[in-house]
Every structure is written in C-alpha cells, then in structure tokens.
Amino acid sequence: MNFRTFSLEFPRHARILIQFWKTSLVQAMEYRVNFMLGIGANAIDFTIGLVQYGFFFSVANSIAGWQKDQMLAFYAIFMTIFSLHFIVLFPNLEAMSQLVNSGALDLVLTKPISVQFLLSFRKLSFDEMGSFFTSQVLLLGLWATGRIDVSAQNLFLFFGALFCSFSFVYSFFLFLMAIAIRIEKLQNMAELMWSFFTFCRYPVDVFPRWVRSLFISLIPIAFITTIPAKALTVGVEPSTVIWGGFLAVVFLFAARFFWKTAIASYTSAGG
Amino acid sequence: MKNGLTFFPKGVHFFRVSMQLLKAYWQETLAYRGMVIIWGIHSIMVPFVLMFVWLAVERGSNSPYQDGDYILYYLAMPLVMNFIDCWTVFTFPEELREGYFNRQLLKPLHPIWGHVFEHIAAKAFQLLCLVPIVFSISWFMGDYLPDIDFSFRKIALLFFALLFAVVLRFVMNTTLAMTGFWIEHVETLNLVFNQAIWALLGGMVTPIETLPPIFRIVTDVLPYRYTLSFPIEILRGKISNGEIIIGFVVMVCWLFLFSLAGRALWRAGLRIYTAYGG
C-alpha cells in the first residue's frame, strides 16, 4: 500500500488499530495480578534509576556540564521515550521473528491493510506504563517547583526535537523489523534495540569530541534524548532542530525503502 | 532421593553424561552464534558508556578513583559480567509455561544440570569473543591504566572471588526462577531484584569503592556487591586483607541461605506442579 492510499484510508486504519489495542488490553488484563505487578515493578525500577543519580551526584558535582536538576529532566525525557518504545514498538518487534519463523506473516500480507502500519503498532505492552506516568510526574514536578525554567520558544523547540526523536526511534525499529524478515536465525531483535538505547541513556556530551560530532551530524544518537533535554532545560539553536528534522526525514525514507525491499524478498517459511 | 533425581550423581557415568551435555550445548551455542555475539557486544557497550560518563564527571576532591581507575574498572566489568551472567530466570519459567519441563523431569539427572552446562557452553563461547576485544582496548588505553601487580596470591584470590561470584549469582537467579512454579511471569520480579537493584548496589553504575560510608553498610551486607564489584576490587588491589576475608564470609553466608531457600522452593514447587501444555 503506498503512502497516498494510506493517508486516504487513515480513518479506517485508526479504527482497526484501536480494535487491536483493545484486544491487547483484554489479553493483558487476563492475568490481572501480573498486570498490576508489572506496573508496580516498573515504577520501582524507575525510582531506582532516580536513586542512581543520587549516587552519581554524591561523588560528582556535574556530569559533562549537566547540573543535577538538568540531569533529572534528562532522565525523565529519556524514560518517556524509552517507555513509549516499550509500550508501542517493543512487543511488535518481539512478535516479528515469531511471525517470520512460523510463516504466520503470510496471513498478514494478504490483508487489505498497510502491512507496515499493522505490524508496527498492532500490539501494546502495558508493563512500562508505570515508567511513562512517573516520568511525566517528574517532569511536571521539576517545572512546578521552578527547577527548570521553560520559555515558549524552548517548549516549541522541545516538541520539535521530540518529534525528531520519535522518528529516529521508529526508523531504527523499522530497520530491525526488516532485518528480522531477512535473517530468521536472530532470536531476539529487541536486544539490539536496547544496545542502541544504551548510548542515549546519558548526555552525548560525555563522549570524546569526535564521537559527539558524529552523533549529531550523521548517527542521530544525540537527537534521541540529549537535544530534546537540552531544548527544554537550557535551549538549543533552532538550526540544530531543523538539521534533526532533515535527518529524520532521510532516515524515515531509508528505513521505509529497506522495509519494502525486505518484504518484497520474503519467500515465506513454508509449512 | 525419589525417582532417581539425585543432585550429585556418582562416578564415571556422571562424567560421561556431563561431557555429552557440554558437547550438545556447545553445538547449540554455535547454532545461535549470531545472537550470542550480539549479546556480547551489548554487554561491552553498557560499561563502555558508563566509563565515558565517569570520565566526563567533574569529581569532588575527595574521590578515591582517578581516571585510570575508572577505565580499569569498566574494562574489567564486561569480563566479570560474562562470567556471572545467568539466565535461568528466563529459561526455567519458560520451560514450566511451555511444558518442556515434563521432559526434563523424565531424564535420570537433576534438571538443574542441564542449565549449568548450557551456561558453561554459552559463556565459554562468549568469552572467546570478548577477550580479544577487551584486551585490544586495554592495549590501546595502556598508558592511562594504573599499574597492577599480578602476584600468585592475587591471581588465586581473583580466581576464587570469581568462582564464588559465579556460583552465588547462579544460585540467586535460580532460586528466583523457582518462584515460577507459582508466579506466571518471574521477569517482573527479576527486573526489580536482580537487575535494577543489582545495577545500583552491585557497582555497575557507581564503583562501590567510591560510595559514601553510609551506602557502604548496605552494599557490603547485601549479596549484590559480591557478584560484580568484589572481583574487580581485588584486581585493583586497594582492598585490605580484612575486607577480603569479610567479603568471602558474607558470600558464603548468602550462598548457604539461597541454596536452602532454592531447595525448599524446588521441593514445594515440584509437589504442586501440574504440567500445563504438552
């Protein structure tokens, strides 16, 4: 399905997606204790992550120029992006290898709906809801107590940068989905996604200068968390965000192209 | 014991069986080599990023670690992590859920041994990939590393510290995995007890030796430090003899406690296990 038909039929797709998400919720609620336990454990995980910064700043005064409050905002933004990836993308990536190996992908391909759309967002995982909401509370708390001072321009740039960030995460995800079609032997693509997030967990300013410029110019690691967090706390040049937007478009198209060729080369598992 | 599930089978027969199992798991590891290598790279990346974070940190004047210490710490970490890594907490509950566990119970060998040999095979392969990478980075960064002496005493201590750490981590994780008899998804418990707290109090994010004294009381009593930071502290060589002895004593205590708990859970679990699926 090409982009034009997809945008024309978007309402239908949205309705179908909502049905799928409802099913996901019902499935998750089937194990109610586990559902609540997951969210609780996740909130604890988030808190421990916060305590880590307490440990950091018991020894350190600042991390590569980032003060404590800025670092907290950084963490909240990182966890927002990381948990959203866990909620929306991760379960689908996990399911992909299984679909390819069992040949169930054939069935999906025959449906009169955008395959990329369906396979990307079909499943939801609710475990990371705890992280998501706690990080919003943390951000709001930082803002309400005046620890981060947000101007209208900064907020605008922040949302711009956040949008770039989502685009990069999605293109990397789509790229891995395409790899999962080509190489059946890889058991768990999700681990590659985590490796990628390892670099985004701390500001790119900690890396040597040449690595940092690489992360801003070509490999968009900086745009995942550092640039949005900077935009919110100290502000960034609008040109940086514009460059990010340009890169995001390039990456999205590249990932889409890679995905299409992978789907075209899919020969089914047989049986 | 009943139905032949002796934990320590006797004699030459056991040796032959374990060699065969090792061979089988080695083949399996080779079949999934791509995944193992990816996992190896991932395990290097986390300490690597943390190393850069600590090098970029503006430290207070009271910090016991200098740049070189941090580099040494985070270069040694992937190797230690490779040794102590344990995934029974994922595989064992899955066996229970999917019903493969029934098959394991039929074998004339305690099912835990299968996990032990699987771990040995996978780790040996991962180590083969890790050692060249870590050593080439250390050679590259040789000028920054502090001097370490390798006396016989230290190598022996290091060996035992690592061995105990591996066993302790395995027993801890497997004990947690045993709760899978009752709980549908052990992964959530694992996330809190074995990963988040471990990263914090085991010395992954912050080297234990740089922590303020108040935190040290907690880290020295809990088992986490001994499965990650302790061997590296011995390697660095700034830890006193008294501390080493206390460390080993605490480790043995935890090992004993977890073995007892694991055994109790195992027995109670077997009794209620009703084998879903095929």
Coordinates of C-alpha atoms in Angstrom, one line a residue:
Chain A
M1 CA 0.0 0.0 0.0
N2 CA 1.5 3.3 -1.0
F3 CA 1.6 6.5 1.1
R4 CA -1.3 8.2 -0.8
T5 CA -3.8 5.4 -0.3
F6 CA -2.7 5.0 3.2
S7 CA -3.4 8.7 4.0
L8 CA -6.7 8.5 2.3
E9 CA -7.7 5.4 4.3
F10 CA -6.2 6.6 7.6
P11 CA -9.5 6.7 9.5
R12 CA -10.2 3.1 8.7
H13 CA -6.7 2.1 9.8
A14 CA -7.1 4.1 13.0
R15 CA -10.3 2.2 13.8
I16 CA -8.7 -1.2 13.2
L17 CA -5.7 -0.2 15.3
I18 CA -8.0 0.8 18.2
Q19 CA -9.6 -2.7 18.0
F20 CA -6.2 -4.3 18.1
W21 CA -5.2 -2.2 21.1
K22 CA -8.4 -3.1 22.9
T23 CA -7.6 -6.8 22.4
S24 CA -4.1 -6.2 23.8
L25 CA -5.6 -4.6 26.9
V26 CA -8.0 -7.5 27.3
Q27 CA -5.2 -10.0 26.9
A28 CA -3.1 -8.2 29.5
M29 CA -6.0 -7.9 31.9
E30 CA -6.4 -11.7 31.7
Y31 CA -3.5 -12.0 34.2
R32 CA -4.7 -9.3 36.5
V33 CA -2.2 -9.8 39.3
N34 CA 0.6 -9.9 36.8
F35 CA -0.7 -6.8 35.1
M36 CA -0.6 -4.8 38.4
L37 CA 2.7 -6.4 39.4
G38 CA 4.3 -5.4 36.2
I39 CA 3.3 -1.8 36.5
G40 CA 4.3 -1.7 40.2
A41 CA 7.7 -3.3 39.5
N42 CA 8.2 -0.8 36.7
A43 CA 7.6 2.2 38.9
I44 CA 10.1 0.7 41.4
D45 CA 12.6 0.3 38.5
F46 CA 12.1 3.9 37.6
T47 CA 12.7 5.0 41.2
I48 CA 15.9 3.0 41.4
G49 CA 17.0 4.7 38.2
L50 CA 16.4 8.0 40.0
V51 CA 18.4 6.9 43.1
Q52 CA 21.3 6.2 40.7
Y53 CA 21.6 9.9 40.0
G54 CA 21.7 10.4 43.8
F55 CA 24.7 8.1 43.8
F56 CA 26.2 9.9 40.9
F57 CA 25.9 13.3 42.5
S58 CA 27.2 12.0 45.9
V59 CA 30.6 11.8 44.2
A60 CA 30.3 14.2 41.3
N61 CA 29.5 17.9 41.0
S62 CA 28.3 17.8 37.4
I63 CA 28.3 15.4 34.5
A64 CA 29.9 17.0 31.4
G65 CA 28.3 20.3 32.3
W66 CA 24.9 19.0 33.3
Q67 CA 23.7 20.0 36.7
K68 CA 21.6 17.8 38.9
D69 CA 18.2 19.3 38.0
Q70 CA 19.0 19.2 34.3
M71 CA 20.1 15.6 34.7
L72 CA 16.8 14.8 36.3
A73 CA 14.9 16.4 33.4
F74 CA 17.2 14.4 31.1
Y75 CA 16.3 11.2 32.9
A76 CA 12.5 12.0 32.7
I77 CA 12.8 12.6 28.9
F78 CA 14.8 9.5 28.3
M79 CA 12.4 7.4 30.2
T80 CA 9.5 8.9 28.3
I81 CA 11.0 7.9 25.0
F82 CA 12.3 4.6 26.3
S83 CA 9.0 3.6 27.9
L84 CA 6.9 4.7 24.9
H85 CA 9.1 2.4 22.7
F86 CA 8.5 -0.4 25.2
I87 CA 4.7 0.2 25.2
V88 CA 4.1 0.6 21.4
L89 CA 7.1 -0.8 19.5
F90 CA 8.8 -3.5 21.6
P91 CA 6.0 -6.1 21.7
N92 CA 5.7 -5.9 17.9
L93 CA 9.4 -6.3 17.3
E94 CA 9.3 -9.3 19.7
A95 CA 6.5 -10.8 17.7
M96 CA 8.1 -10.3 14.4
S97 CA 10.7 -13.1 14.5
Q98 CA 8.0 -15.4 15.6
L99 CA 5.8 -14.4 12.6
V100 CA 8.6 -14.9 10.2
N101 CA 9.7 -18.3 11.6
S102 CA 6.2 -19.7 11.8
G103 CA 5.1 -18.4 8.5
A104 CA 2.2 -16.6 10.0
L105 CA 3.4 -13.5 8.2
D106 CA 1.8 -14.8 5.0
L107 CA -1.6 -14.3 6.5
V108 CA -0.8 -10.7 7.5
L109 CA 0.4 -10.0 4.0
T110 CA -2.9 -11.0 2.4
K111 CA -4.9 -8.5 4.4
P112 CA -6.2 -5.3 2.7
I113 CA -4.4 -3.0 5.1
S114 CA -1.0 -1.4 5.2
V115 CA 1.3 -4.2 6.4
Q116 CA 3.9 -1.8 7.8
F117 CA 1.3 0.0 9.8
L118 CA -0.3 -3.2 11.1
L119 CA 2.9 -4.9 12.1
S120 CA 4.5 -1.8 13.7
F121 CA 1.7 -0.9 16.1
R122 CA -0.5 -4.0 16.4
K123 CA 0.4 -5.0 20.0
L124 CA 0.7 -2.9 23.1
S125 CA 2.6 -3.8 26.2
F126 CA 1.4 -2.2 29.4
D127 CA 4.3 -3.0 31.8
E128 CA 6.1 0.2 31.1
M129 CA 3.0 2.4 31.8
G130 CA 4.5 2.9 35.3
S131 CA 7.7 4.4 33.9
F132 CA 5.8 6.6 31.5
F133 CA 3.5 8.2 34.0
T134 CA 6.2 8.5 36.7
S135 CA 8.4 10.4 34.3
Q136 CA 5.6 12.8 33.4
V137 CA 5.1 13.4 37.1
L138 CA 8.8 14.0 37.5
L139 CA 8.9 16.5 34.6
L140 CA 5.8 18.3 35.8
G141 CA 7.3 18.4 39.3
L142 CA 10.5 19.9 38.1
W143 CA 8.6 22.5 36.2
A144 CA 6.2 23.3 39.0
T145 CA 9.0 23.8 41.6
G146 CA 10.8 26.1 39.1
R147 CA 13.9 23.8 38.8
I148 CA 13.6 24.0 35.0
D149 CA 12.6 27.3 33.5
V150 CA 10.7 26.9 30.2
S151 CA 10.1 29.6 27.8
A152 CA 7.6 29.4 24.9
Q153 CA 10.4 29.1 22.3
N154 CA 12.2 26.4 24.2
L155 CA 9.0 24.5 24.5
F156 CA 8.4 24.8 20.8
L157 CA 11.9 23.6 20.0
F158 CA 11.5 20.8 22.6
F159 CA 8.4 19.4 20.9
G160 CA 10.2 19.7 17.5
A161 CA 13.2 17.8 18.8
L162 CA 10.9 15.2 20.5
F163 CA 9.2 14.6 17.2
C164 CA 12.6 14.0 15.5
S165 CA 13.5 11.7 18.4
F166 CA 10.3 9.6 17.8
S167 CA 11.1 9.5 14.1
F168 CA 14.6 8.2 14.6
V169 CA 13.5 5.5 17.1
Y170 CA 10.8 4.4 14.7
S171 CA 13.1 4.2 11.7
F172 CA 15.6 2.2 13.7
F173 CA 12.8 -0.1 14.7
L174 CA 11.5 -0.5 11.1
F175 CA 15.1 -1.2 10.1
L176 CA 15.3 -4.1 12.7
M177 CA 11.9 -5.4 11.6
A178 CA 13.2 -5.6 8.0
I179 CA 16.3 -7.4 9.2
A180 CA 14.0 -9.9 11.1
I181 CA 12.5 -10.8 7.7
R182 CA 15.8 -11.4 6.1
I183 CA 17.6 -13.3 8.9
E184 CA 15.4 -15.8 10.6
K185 CA 18.2 -17.1 12.9
L186 CA 18.2 -14.0 15.1
Q187 CA 16.1 -14.9 18.1
N188 CA 15.6 -11.6 19.7
M189 CA 16.0 -8.4 17.8
A190 CA 14.8 -6.4 20.8
E191 CA 18.2 -6.7 22.4
L192 CA 19.7 -4.8 19.5
M193 CA 17.2 -2.0 20.3
W194 CA 18.4 -1.9 23.9
S195 CA 22.0 -1.6 22.8
F196 CA 21.0 1.4 20.8
F197 CA 19.3 2.9 23.8
T198 CA 22.4 2.4 25.9
F199 CA 24.0 5.3 24.1
C200 CA 21.0 7.5 24.7
R201 CA 20.9 7.0 28.5
Y202 CA 23.4 9.7 29.2
P203 CA 24.1 13.0 27.5
V204 CA 26.3 12.7 24.4
D205 CA 28.5 15.4 25.9
V206 CA 30.3 12.7 27.9
F207 CA 31.8 11.2 24.8
P208 CA 35.1 12.5 23.2
R209 CA 34.6 15.4 20.8
W210 CA 34.8 13.3 17.5
V211 CA 32.2 10.8 18.7
R212 CA 29.9 13.6 19.8
S213 CA 30.1 15.4 16.4
L214 CA 29.4 12.0 14.7
F215 CA 26.4 11.5 16.9
I216 CA 25.0 15.0 16.0
S217 CA 25.9 15.0 12.3
L218 CA 25.4 11.5 10.9
I219 CA 24.3 8.9 13.5
P220 CA 21.4 10.7 15.2
I221 CA 22.1 9.4 18.8
A222 CA 22.2 13.0 20.1
F223 CA 18.7 13.6 18.8
I224 CA 17.1 10.8 20.8
T225 CA 17.4 12.3 24.2
T226 CA 20.2 14.9 24.5
I227 CA 18.8 17.5 22.1
P228 CA 15.2 17.4 23.4
A229 CA 16.5 17.6 27.0
K230 CA 18.8 20.5 26.1
A231 CA 16.0 22.2 24.3
L232 CA 13.9 22.0 27.5
T233 CA 16.5 22.9 30.1
V234 CA 19.0 25.3 28.5
G235 CA 17.7 25.8 25.0
V236 CA 19.3 24.9 21.6
E237 CA 19.8 26.7 18.3
P238 CA 16.8 26.3 16.1
S239 CA 19.2 25.3 13.3
T240 CA 20.1 22.1 15.3
V241 CA 16.5 21.1 15.4
I242 CA 16.0 21.9 11.7
W243 CA 19.0 19.7 10.9
G244 CA 17.5 17.0 13.1
G245 CA 14.2 17.2 11.2
F246 CA 16.0 16.9 7.9
L247 CA 17.9 13.8 9.1
A248 CA 14.7 12.3 10.5
V249 CA 13.0 12.6 7.0
V250 CA 16.1 11.0 5.4
F251 CA 16.1 8.1 8.0
L252 CA 12.4 7.5 7.7
F253 CA 12.6 7.2 3.9
A254 CA 15.7 5.0 4.1
A255 CA 14.0 2.7 6.6
R256 CA 10.8 2.6 4.6
F257 CA 12.8 1.7 1.5
F258 CA 14.7 -1.0 3.3
W259 CA 11.5 -2.4 4.7
K260 CA 9.8 -2.5 1.3
T261 CA 12.7 -4.4 -0.3
A262 CA 12.7 -6.9 2.6
I263 CA 9.0 -7.5 2.3
A264 CA 9.4 -8.0 -1.5
S265 CA 12.1 -10.6 -0.9
Y266 CA 10.1 -12.5 1.6
T267 CA 9.7 -16.1 0.5
S268 CA 7.7 -17.5 3.4
A269 CA 8.7 -20.1 5.9
G270 CA 7.0 -23.0 4.1
G271 CA 4.7 -25.2 6.1
Chain B
M1 CA 16.1 -39.4 46.8
K2 CA 13.0 -40.5 44.9
N3 CA 12.7 -41.2 41.2
G4 CA 16.4 -41.0 40.7
L5 CA 16.7 -37.2 40.8
T6 CA 19.9 -37.2 42.8
F7 CA 21.6 -33.8 42.8
F8 CA 25.1 -35.2 42.8
P9 CA 25.2 -38.4 40.7
K10 CA 28.2 -40.6 41.4
G11 CA 31.1 -41.9 39.4
V12 CA 32.4 -42.1 35.9
H13 CA 28.9 -42.3 34.4
F14 CA 28.2 -38.7 35.5
F15 CA 31.4 -37.5 34.0
R16 CA 30.5 -39.1 30.6
V17 CA 27.0 -37.6 30.7
S18 CA 28.2 -34.1 31.5
M19 CA 30.8 -34.3 28.7
Q20 CA 28.0 -35.2 26.3
L21 CA 25.7 -32.5 27.6
L22 CA 28.5 -29.9 27.3
K23 CA 29.1 -31.0 23.7
A24 CA 25.4 -30.7 22.9
Y25 CA 25.1 -27.3 24.4
W26 CA 28.3 -26.2 22.7
Q27 CA 26.7 -27.1 19.3
E28 CA 23.5 -25.2 20.3
T29 CA 25.6 -22.2 21.1
L30 CA 27.3 -22.3 17.8
A31 CA 24.0 -22.6 16.0
Y32 CA 22.9 -19.3 17.7
R33 CA 26.3 -17.7 17.4
G34 CA 24.9 -14.5 15.9
M35 CA 22.7 -13.9 18.9
V36 CA 25.5 -14.7 21.4
I37 CA 27.8 -12.3 19.6
I38 CA 25.2 -9.5 19.7
W39 CA 24.7 -10.1 23.4
G40 CA 28.4 -10.0 23.9
I41 CA 28.6 -6.6 22.1
H42 CA 25.7 -5.4 24.2
S43 CA 27.4 -6.4 27.4
I44 CA 30.5 -4.4 26.4
M45 CA 28.6 -1.3 25.5
V46 CA 26.9 -0.6 28.8
P47 CA 30.2 -0.5 30.8
F48 CA 31.8 1.4 27.9
V49 CA 29.2 4.2 28.0
L50 CA 29.5 4.3 31.8
M51 CA 33.2 4.7 31.6
F52 CA 32.8 7.8 29.4
V53 CA 30.2 9.1 31.8
W54 CA 32.6 8.8 34.7
L55 CA 35.5 10.3 32.8
A56 CA 33.3 13.3 32.0
V57 CA 32.2 13.8 35.6
E58 CA 33.5 16.7 37.4
R59 CA 34.6 15.0 40.6
G60 CA 34.9 16.4 44.1
S61 CA 38.3 16.5 45.6
N62 CA 37.5 13.5 47.9
S63 CA 37.0 11.0 45.1
P64 CA 39.2 7.9 45.7
Y65 CA 39.1 7.0 42.0
Q66 CA 41.1 8.7 39.3
D67 CA 40.5 8.5 35.5
G68 CA 42.7 5.4 35.3
D69 CA 40.8 3.6 38.0
Y70 CA 37.5 4.2 36.2
I71 CA 39.0 2.9 32.9
L72 CA 40.3 -0.3 34.6
Y73 CA 37.0 -0.8 36.4
Y74 CA 34.9 -0.6 33.3
L75 CA 37.3 -2.6 31.2
A76 CA 37.3 -5.5 33.6
M77 CA 33.5 -5.3 34.0
P78 CA 32.4 -7.0 30.7
L79 CA 34.6 -9.9 31.5
V80 CA 33.2 -10.3 35.0
M81 CA 29.7 -9.8 33.7
N82 CA 30.3 -12.5 31.2
F83 CA 31.3 -15.0 33.9
I84 CA 28.5 -14.2 36.3
D85 CA 25.7 -13.8 33.7
C86 CA 22.8 -16.1 34.4
W87 CA 19.6 -16.5 32.6
T88 CA 17.8 -19.4 34.3
V89 CA 15.3 -16.8 35.5
F90 CA 14.2 -16.5 31.9
T91 CA 14.6 -20.1 30.7
F92 CA 13.3 -22.0 33.6
P93 CA 9.9 -20.3 34.0
E94 CA 9.5 -20.7 30.2
E95 CA 10.1 -24.4 30.5
L96 CA 7.4 -24.5 33.1
R97 CA 5.0 -22.4 31.0
E98 CA 5.6 -24.3 27.7
G99 CA 5.7 -27.7 29.3
Y100 CA 9.2 -28.7 28.3
F101 CA 9.8 -29.2 32.0
N102 CA 8.0 -32.5 31.9
R103 CA 10.6 -33.8 29.5
Q104 CA 13.4 -32.7 31.9
L105 CA 11.8 -34.5 34.8
L106 CA 11.9 -37.8 32.9
K107 CA 15.7 -37.6 32.5
P108 CA 17.7 -39.5 35.0
L109 CA 19.5 -36.3 36.0
H110 CA 18.6 -33.4 38.1
P111 CA 17.1 -30.8 35.6
I112 CA 19.4 -28.1 37.0
W113 CA 22.4 -29.7 35.5
G114 CA 21.1 -29.0 32.0
H115 CA 21.0 -25.3 32.9
V116 CA 24.5 -25.4 34.4
F117 CA 26.1 -27.0 31.2
E118 CA 24.1 -24.7 28.9
H119 CA 25.6 -21.7 30.8
I120 CA 29.1 -23.1 30.7
A121 CA 29.0 -23.7 27.0
A122 CA 27.5 -20.3 26.1
K123 CA 29.9 -18.4 28.4
A124 CA 32.9 -20.2 27.0
F125 CA 31.9 -19.1 23.5
Q126 CA 31.2 -15.5 24.6
L127 CA 34.5 -15.3 26.4
L128 CA 36.3 -16.3 23.2
C129 CA 34.7 -13.2 21.5
L130 CA 35.1 -10.9 24.4
V131 CA 38.7 -11.4 25.4
P132 CA 40.2 -10.1 22.1
I133 CA 38.0 -7.0 22.2
V134 CA 38.7 -6.2 25.8
F135 CA 42.4 -6.8 25.5
S136 CA 42.8 -4.7 22.4
I137 CA 41.0 -1.8 24.1
S138 CA 43.3 -2.2 27.2
W139 CA 46.4 -2.3 24.9
F140 CA 45.1 0.9 23.2
M141 CA 44.5 2.6 26.5
G142 CA 47.5 1.1 28.2
D143 CA 49.0 4.5 29.1
Y144 CA 46.0 5.5 31.2
L145 CA 45.7 2.3 33.2
P146 CA 47.1 2.2 36.7
D147 CA 49.8 -0.3 37.4
I148 CA 48.5 -3.7 38.6
D149 CA 50.7 -6.4 40.0
F150 CA 49.9 -10.0 39.2
S151 CA 51.3 -12.0 42.1
F152 CA 50.4 -15.6 42.6
R153 CA 48.3 -14.7 45.7
K154 CA 46.3 -12.2 43.8
I155 CA 45.5 -14.5 40.9
A156 CA 44.4 -17.2 43.3
L157 CA 42.2 -14.7 45.2
L158 CA 40.8 -13.5 41.9
F159 CA 40.0 -17.0 40.8
F160 CA 38.2 -17.8 44.0
A161 CA 36.3 -14.5 44.1
L162 CA 35.1 -15.0 40.5
L163 CA 34.2 -18.7 41.1
F164 CA 32.2 -17.8 44.2
A165 CA 30.6 -14.8 42.4
V166 CA 29.5 -17.1 39.5
V167 CA 28.1 -19.7 41.9
L168 CA 26.3 -17.1 44.0
R169 CA 24.7 -15.4 41.1
F170 CA 23.6 -18.7 39.6
V171 CA 22.1 -19.8 42.9
M172 CA 20.4 -16.4 43.4
N173 CA 18.9 -16.3 40.0
T174 CA 17.8 -19.9 40.0
T175 CA 16.2 -19.5 43.4
L176 CA 14.2 -16.6 42.0
A177 CA 13.4 -18.7 38.9
M178 CA 11.9 -21.4 41.2
T179 CA 9.1 -18.9 42.1
G180 CA 8.0 -19.6 38.5
F181 CA 6.1 -22.6 39.9
W182 CA 3.6 -20.1 41.5
I183 CA 4.1 -16.9 39.5
E184 CA 3.2 -16.5 35.8
H185 CA 5.9 -14.0 34.9
V186 CA 9.1 -14.1 37.0
E187 CA 10.6 -11.5 34.7
T188 CA 9.0 -8.6 36.7
L189 CA 10.5 -9.8 40.0
N190 CA 13.8 -10.3 38.2
L191 CA 13.7 -6.8 36.9
V192 CA 13.5 -5.3 40.4
F193 CA 15.6 -7.7 42.5
N194 CA 18.2 -8.8 40.0
Q195 CA 18.6 -6.0 37.6
A196 CA 17.7 -2.6 38.9
I197 CA 19.0 -3.1 42.5
W198 CA 21.9 -5.1 41.2
A199 CA 23.0 -2.3 38.9
L200 CA 22.7 0.1 41.7
L201 CA 24.2 -1.8 44.7
G202 CA 26.4 -4.2 42.7
G203 CA 28.7 -1.5 41.5
M204 CA 27.6 -1.3 37.9
V205 CA 26.6 2.4 37.8
T206 CA 28.9 3.6 40.5
P207 CA 32.0 1.8 41.6
I208 CA 31.4 0.6 45.2
E209 CA 34.7 1.9 46.5
T210 CA 33.6 5.5 45.7
L211 CA 30.4 5.4 47.6
P212 CA 29.9 7.3 50.8
P213 CA 30.3 5.2 54.0
I214 CA 26.5 5.1 54.7
F215 CA 25.8 3.4 51.4
R216 CA 28.8 1.0 52.0
I217 CA 27.0 -0.5 55.0
V218 CA 24.1 -1.5 52.8
T219 CA 26.2 -2.7 49.8
D220 CA 28.6 -4.7 52.0
V221 CA 25.8 -6.7 53.7
L222 CA 23.7 -7.4 50.6
P223 CA 24.9 -10.1 48.1
Y224 CA 24.9 -7.8 45.0
R225 CA 28.3 -6.3 45.5
Y226 CA 30.0 -9.7 45.6
T227 CA 28.7 -10.8 42.3
L228 CA 30.1 -7.8 40.4
S229 CA 32.3 -5.3 42.1
F230 CA 34.2 -7.6 44.5
P231 CA 36.4 -9.4 42.0
I232 CA 37.3 -6.1 40.3
E233 CA 38.2 -4.6 43.7
I234 CA 40.6 -7.5 44.2
L235 CA 42.0 -6.9 40.8
R236 CA 42.6 -3.2 41.5
G237 CA 44.4 -4.3 44.7
K238 CA 43.4 -1.4 47.0
I239 CA 41.2 -3.6 49.2
S240 CA 42.6 -4.7 52.6
N241 CA 43.1 -8.3 53.7
G242 CA 40.4 -7.9 56.4
E243 CA 37.9 -6.7 53.9
I244 CA 38.6 -9.6 51.6
I245 CA 38.1 -12.2 54.4
I246 CA 34.8 -10.5 55.4
G247 CA 33.8 -10.4 51.8
F248 CA 34.3 -14.2 51.4
V249 CA 32.4 -14.9 54.7
V250 CA 29.4 -12.8 53.6
M251 CA 29.4 -14.5 50.2
V252 CA 29.4 -18.0 51.8
C253 CA 26.6 -17.0 54.1
W254 CA 24.4 -15.8 51.2
L255 CA 25.3 -18.8 49.2
F256 CA 24.1 -21.0 52.0
L257 CA 20.9 -19.1 52.5
F258 CA 20.0 -19.0 48.9
S259 CA 20.8 -22.7 48.4
L260 CA 18.5 -23.6 51.3
A261 CA 15.7 -21.3 50.0
G262 CA 16.1 -22.6 46.5
R263 CA 16.0 -26.2 47.6
A264 CA 12.8 -25.6 49.7
L265 CA 11.1 -23.8 46.8
W266 CA 12.1 -26.6 44.4
R267 CA 10.6 -29.3 46.5
A268 CA 7.5 -27.4 47.3
G269 CA 7.2 -26.4 43.6
L270 CA 7.5 -30.0 42.4
R271 CA 4.7 -31.0 44.6
I272 CA 2.3 -28.5 43.2
Y273 CA 3.5 -28.7 39.6
T274 CA 0.7 -29.9 37.3
A275 CA 2.3 -29.6 33.9
Y276 CA 0.3 -27.5 31.6
G277 CA 0.7 -27.8 27.9
G278 CA 2.5 -30.6 26.2

